[in-house]
CSV table of C-alpha atoms in Angstrom, one decimal:
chain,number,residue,atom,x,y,z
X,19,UNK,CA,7.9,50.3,59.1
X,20,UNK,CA,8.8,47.4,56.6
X,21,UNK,CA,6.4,45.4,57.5
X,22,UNK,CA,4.1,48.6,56.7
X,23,UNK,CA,5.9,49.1,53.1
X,24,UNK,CA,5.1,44.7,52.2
X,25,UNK,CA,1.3,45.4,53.4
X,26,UNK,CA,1.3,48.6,50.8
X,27,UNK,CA,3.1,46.6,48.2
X,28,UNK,CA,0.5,43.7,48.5
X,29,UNK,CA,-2.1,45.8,48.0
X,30,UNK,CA,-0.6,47.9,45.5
X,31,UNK,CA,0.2,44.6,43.6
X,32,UNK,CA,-1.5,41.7,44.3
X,33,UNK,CA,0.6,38.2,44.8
X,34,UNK,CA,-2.1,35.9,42.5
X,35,UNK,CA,-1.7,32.4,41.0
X,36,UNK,CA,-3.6,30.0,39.2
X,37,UNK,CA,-6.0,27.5,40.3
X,38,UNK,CA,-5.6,23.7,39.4
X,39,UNK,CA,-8.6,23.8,37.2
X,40,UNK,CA,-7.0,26.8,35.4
X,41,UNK,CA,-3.5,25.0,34.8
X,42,UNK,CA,-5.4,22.2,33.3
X,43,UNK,CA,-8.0,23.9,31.2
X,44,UNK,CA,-4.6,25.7,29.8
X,45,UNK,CA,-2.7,22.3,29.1
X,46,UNK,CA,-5.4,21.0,27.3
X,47,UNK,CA,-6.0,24.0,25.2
X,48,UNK,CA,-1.9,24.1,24.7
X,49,UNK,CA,-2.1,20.6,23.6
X,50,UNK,CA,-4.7,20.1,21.2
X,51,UNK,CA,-2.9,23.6,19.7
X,52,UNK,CA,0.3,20.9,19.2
X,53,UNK,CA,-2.0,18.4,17.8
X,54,UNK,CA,-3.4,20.5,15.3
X,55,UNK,CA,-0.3,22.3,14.0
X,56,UNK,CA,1.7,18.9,13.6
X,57,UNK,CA,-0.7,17.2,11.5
X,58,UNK,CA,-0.9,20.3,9.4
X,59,UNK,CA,2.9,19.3,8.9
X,60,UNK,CA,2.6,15.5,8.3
X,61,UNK,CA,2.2,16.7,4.6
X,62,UNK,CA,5.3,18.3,4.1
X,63,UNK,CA,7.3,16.1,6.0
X,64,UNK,CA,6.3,13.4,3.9
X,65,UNK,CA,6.8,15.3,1.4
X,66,UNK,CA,10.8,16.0,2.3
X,67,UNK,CA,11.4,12.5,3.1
X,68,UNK,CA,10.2,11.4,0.0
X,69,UNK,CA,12.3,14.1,-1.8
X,70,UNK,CA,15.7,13.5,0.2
X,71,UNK,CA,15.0,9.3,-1.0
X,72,UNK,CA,15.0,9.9,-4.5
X,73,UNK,CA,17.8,12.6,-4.5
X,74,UNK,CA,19.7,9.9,-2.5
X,75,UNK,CA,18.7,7.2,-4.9
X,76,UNK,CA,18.9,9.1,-8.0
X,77,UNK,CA,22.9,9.9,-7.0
X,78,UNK,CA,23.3,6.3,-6.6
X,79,UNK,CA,21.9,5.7,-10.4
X,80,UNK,CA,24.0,8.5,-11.7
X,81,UNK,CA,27.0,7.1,-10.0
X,82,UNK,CA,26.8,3.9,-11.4
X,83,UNK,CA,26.0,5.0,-15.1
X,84,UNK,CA,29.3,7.6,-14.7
X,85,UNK,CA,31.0,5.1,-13.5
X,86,UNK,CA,30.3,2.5,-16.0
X,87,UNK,CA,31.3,4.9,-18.5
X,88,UNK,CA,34.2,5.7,-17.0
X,89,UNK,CA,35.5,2.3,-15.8
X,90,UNK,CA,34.4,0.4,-19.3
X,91,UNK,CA,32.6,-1.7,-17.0
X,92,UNK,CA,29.3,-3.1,-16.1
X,93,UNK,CA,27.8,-1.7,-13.1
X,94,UNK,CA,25.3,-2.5,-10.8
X,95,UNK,CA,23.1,-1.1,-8.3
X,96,UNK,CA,21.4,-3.4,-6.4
X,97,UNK,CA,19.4,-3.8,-2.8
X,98,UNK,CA,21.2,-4.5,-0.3
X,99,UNK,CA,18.5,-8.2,0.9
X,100,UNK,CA,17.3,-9.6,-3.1
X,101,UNK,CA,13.8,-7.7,-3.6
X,102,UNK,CA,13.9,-5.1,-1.2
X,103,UNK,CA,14.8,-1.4,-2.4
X,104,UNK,CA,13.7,-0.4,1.4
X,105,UNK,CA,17.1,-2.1,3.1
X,106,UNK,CA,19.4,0.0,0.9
X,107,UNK,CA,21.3,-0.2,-1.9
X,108,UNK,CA,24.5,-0.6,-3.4
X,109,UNK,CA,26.7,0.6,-6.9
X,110,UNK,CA,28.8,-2.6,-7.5
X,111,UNK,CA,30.8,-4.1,-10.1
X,112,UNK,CA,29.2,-7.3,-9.7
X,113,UNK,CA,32.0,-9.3,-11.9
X,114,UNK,CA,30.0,-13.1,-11.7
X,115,UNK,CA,27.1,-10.9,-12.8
X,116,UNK,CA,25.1,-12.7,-10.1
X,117,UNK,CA,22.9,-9.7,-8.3
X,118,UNK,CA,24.7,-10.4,-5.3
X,119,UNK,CA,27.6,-8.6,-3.4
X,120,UNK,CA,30.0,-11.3,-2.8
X,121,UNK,CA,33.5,-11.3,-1.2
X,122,UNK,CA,35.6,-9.2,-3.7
X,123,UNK,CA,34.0,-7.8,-5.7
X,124,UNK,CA,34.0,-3.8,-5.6
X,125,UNK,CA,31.6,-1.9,-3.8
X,126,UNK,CA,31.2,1.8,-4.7
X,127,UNK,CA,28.6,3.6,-2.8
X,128,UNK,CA,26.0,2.6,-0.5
X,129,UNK,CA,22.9,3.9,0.5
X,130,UNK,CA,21.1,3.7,4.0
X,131,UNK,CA,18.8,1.5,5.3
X,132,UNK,CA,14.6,2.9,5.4
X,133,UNK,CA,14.1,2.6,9.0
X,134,UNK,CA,10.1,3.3,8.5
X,135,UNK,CA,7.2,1.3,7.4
X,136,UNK,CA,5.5,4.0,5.9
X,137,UNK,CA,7.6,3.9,2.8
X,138,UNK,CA,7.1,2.5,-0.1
X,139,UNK,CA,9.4,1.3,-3.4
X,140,UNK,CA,7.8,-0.2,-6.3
X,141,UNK,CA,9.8,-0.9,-9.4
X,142,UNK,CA,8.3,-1.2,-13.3
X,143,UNK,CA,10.9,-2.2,-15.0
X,144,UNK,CA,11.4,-4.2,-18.6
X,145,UNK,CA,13.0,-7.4,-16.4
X,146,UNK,CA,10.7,-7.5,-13.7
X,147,UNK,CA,12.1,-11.0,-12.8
X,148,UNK,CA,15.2,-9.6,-10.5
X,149,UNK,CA,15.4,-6.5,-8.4
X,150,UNK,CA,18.6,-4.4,-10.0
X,151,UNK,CA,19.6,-2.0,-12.5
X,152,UNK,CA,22.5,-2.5,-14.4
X,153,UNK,CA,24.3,0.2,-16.8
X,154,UNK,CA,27.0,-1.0,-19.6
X,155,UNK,CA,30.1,1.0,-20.5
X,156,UNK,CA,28.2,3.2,-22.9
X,157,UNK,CA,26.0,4.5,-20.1
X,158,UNK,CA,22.9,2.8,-21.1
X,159,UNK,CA,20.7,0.4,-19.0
X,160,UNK,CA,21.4,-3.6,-19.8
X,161,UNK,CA,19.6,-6.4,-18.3
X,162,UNK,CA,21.4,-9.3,-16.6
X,163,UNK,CA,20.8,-11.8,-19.9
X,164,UNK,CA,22.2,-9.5,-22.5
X,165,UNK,CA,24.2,-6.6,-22.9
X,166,UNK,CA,21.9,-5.7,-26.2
X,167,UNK,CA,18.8,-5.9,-24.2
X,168,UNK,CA,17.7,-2.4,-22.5
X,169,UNK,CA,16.5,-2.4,-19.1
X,170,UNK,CA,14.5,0.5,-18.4
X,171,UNK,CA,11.1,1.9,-16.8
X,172,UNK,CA,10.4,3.8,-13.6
X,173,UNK,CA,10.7,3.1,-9.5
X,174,UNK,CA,7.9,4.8,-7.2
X,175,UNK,CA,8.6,6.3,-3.9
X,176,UNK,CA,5.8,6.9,-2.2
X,177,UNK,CA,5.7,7.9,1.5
X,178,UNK,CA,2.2,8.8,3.2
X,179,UNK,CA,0.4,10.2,0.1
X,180,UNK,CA,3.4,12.1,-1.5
X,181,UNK,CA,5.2,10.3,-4.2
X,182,UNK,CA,8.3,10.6,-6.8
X,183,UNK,CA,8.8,8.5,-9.3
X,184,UNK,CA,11.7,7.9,-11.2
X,185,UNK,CA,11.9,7.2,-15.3
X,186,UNK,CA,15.4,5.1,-16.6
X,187,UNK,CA,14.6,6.0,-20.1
X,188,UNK,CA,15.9,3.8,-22.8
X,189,UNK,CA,19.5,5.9,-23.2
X,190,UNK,CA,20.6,5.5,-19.4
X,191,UNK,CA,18.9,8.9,-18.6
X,192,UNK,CA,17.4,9.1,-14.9
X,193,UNK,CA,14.3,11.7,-15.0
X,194,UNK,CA,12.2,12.7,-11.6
X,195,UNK,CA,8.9,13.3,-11.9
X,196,UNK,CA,5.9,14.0,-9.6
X,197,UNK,CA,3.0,11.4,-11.0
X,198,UNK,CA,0.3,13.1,-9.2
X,199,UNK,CA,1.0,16.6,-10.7
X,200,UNK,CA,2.8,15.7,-14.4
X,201,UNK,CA,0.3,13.5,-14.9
X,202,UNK,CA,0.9,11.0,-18.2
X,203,UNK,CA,3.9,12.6,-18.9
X,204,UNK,CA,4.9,11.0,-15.8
């Protein structure tokens, strides 16, 4: 009698599976699916990493003016290895005014390290010689060789095609601005 009922249930509902050729026709339709929808991401991850770097480096300028202001104090923000925005930076009180940290002197924030190539950091600023920026105790950007000489001008992030830029104006104000859609005012 069971074995009556499975025979009636078998043919009732039929027990089916796929065929080899099947699974791999449906992997290969599955995966170029994946292909497709992540490089119709690429774009806006790009465009959030490129975001998150200049909220990150813009907090690190704000610091350093505040706290210039605040302390009555030169203050620095430099890269962590001379020339190279990409290995991080620091907000210093670089007291031998040398663009270095050195043992002692006061570090007050640091940023992180750009793990990937595929970001770029290109500075245009008035000293172009050395790779800082430096703010005075009234808040306004100073180069290295004089505390009457402003240091100002504009550091591109650019990751993929998506870029930020952003403008030290001549007071110590730190603007963000998207170069591709603002255009000159950029």
């Amino acid at each position: 009698m069971s074995r009556n009922r499975f025979q009636h249930f078998c043919r009732r509902y039929p027990i089916g599976g796929f065929t080899l050729l099947e699974l791999i026709i449906t992997s290969c339709v599955a995966g170029a699916l994946v292909i497709g929808t992540l490089s119709a991401f690429t774009p806006m991850i790009n465009r959030m990493r490129v975001i998150s770097l200049v909220a990150d480096f813009h907090a690190a300028l704000s610091r350093a003016r505040n706290e210039a202001v605040r302390r009555g104090h030169r203050v620095d923000v430099l890269p962590r290895v001379a020339g190279d925005w990409r290995s991080g930076w620091s907000v210093v009180l670089d007291a031998n005014n040398n663009q270095r940290i050195d043992a002692g002197e006061m570090v007050l924030q640091q940023g992180m390290a750009i793990p990937t190539a595929d970001v770029e950091i290109s500075a245009r600023m008035t000293d172009s010689k050395r790779t800082y920026l430096a703010f005075d105790p009234s808040g306004r950007p100073r180069t290295i060789a004089s505390a009457s000489v402003p240091h100002y001008g504009s550091l591109t992030f650019r990751v993929g095609q998506q870029k930020r830029k952003l403008v030290i104006g001549f007071l110590g104000r730190v603007r963000v601005c998207d170069p591709d859609r603002d255009g000159a005012a950029c």
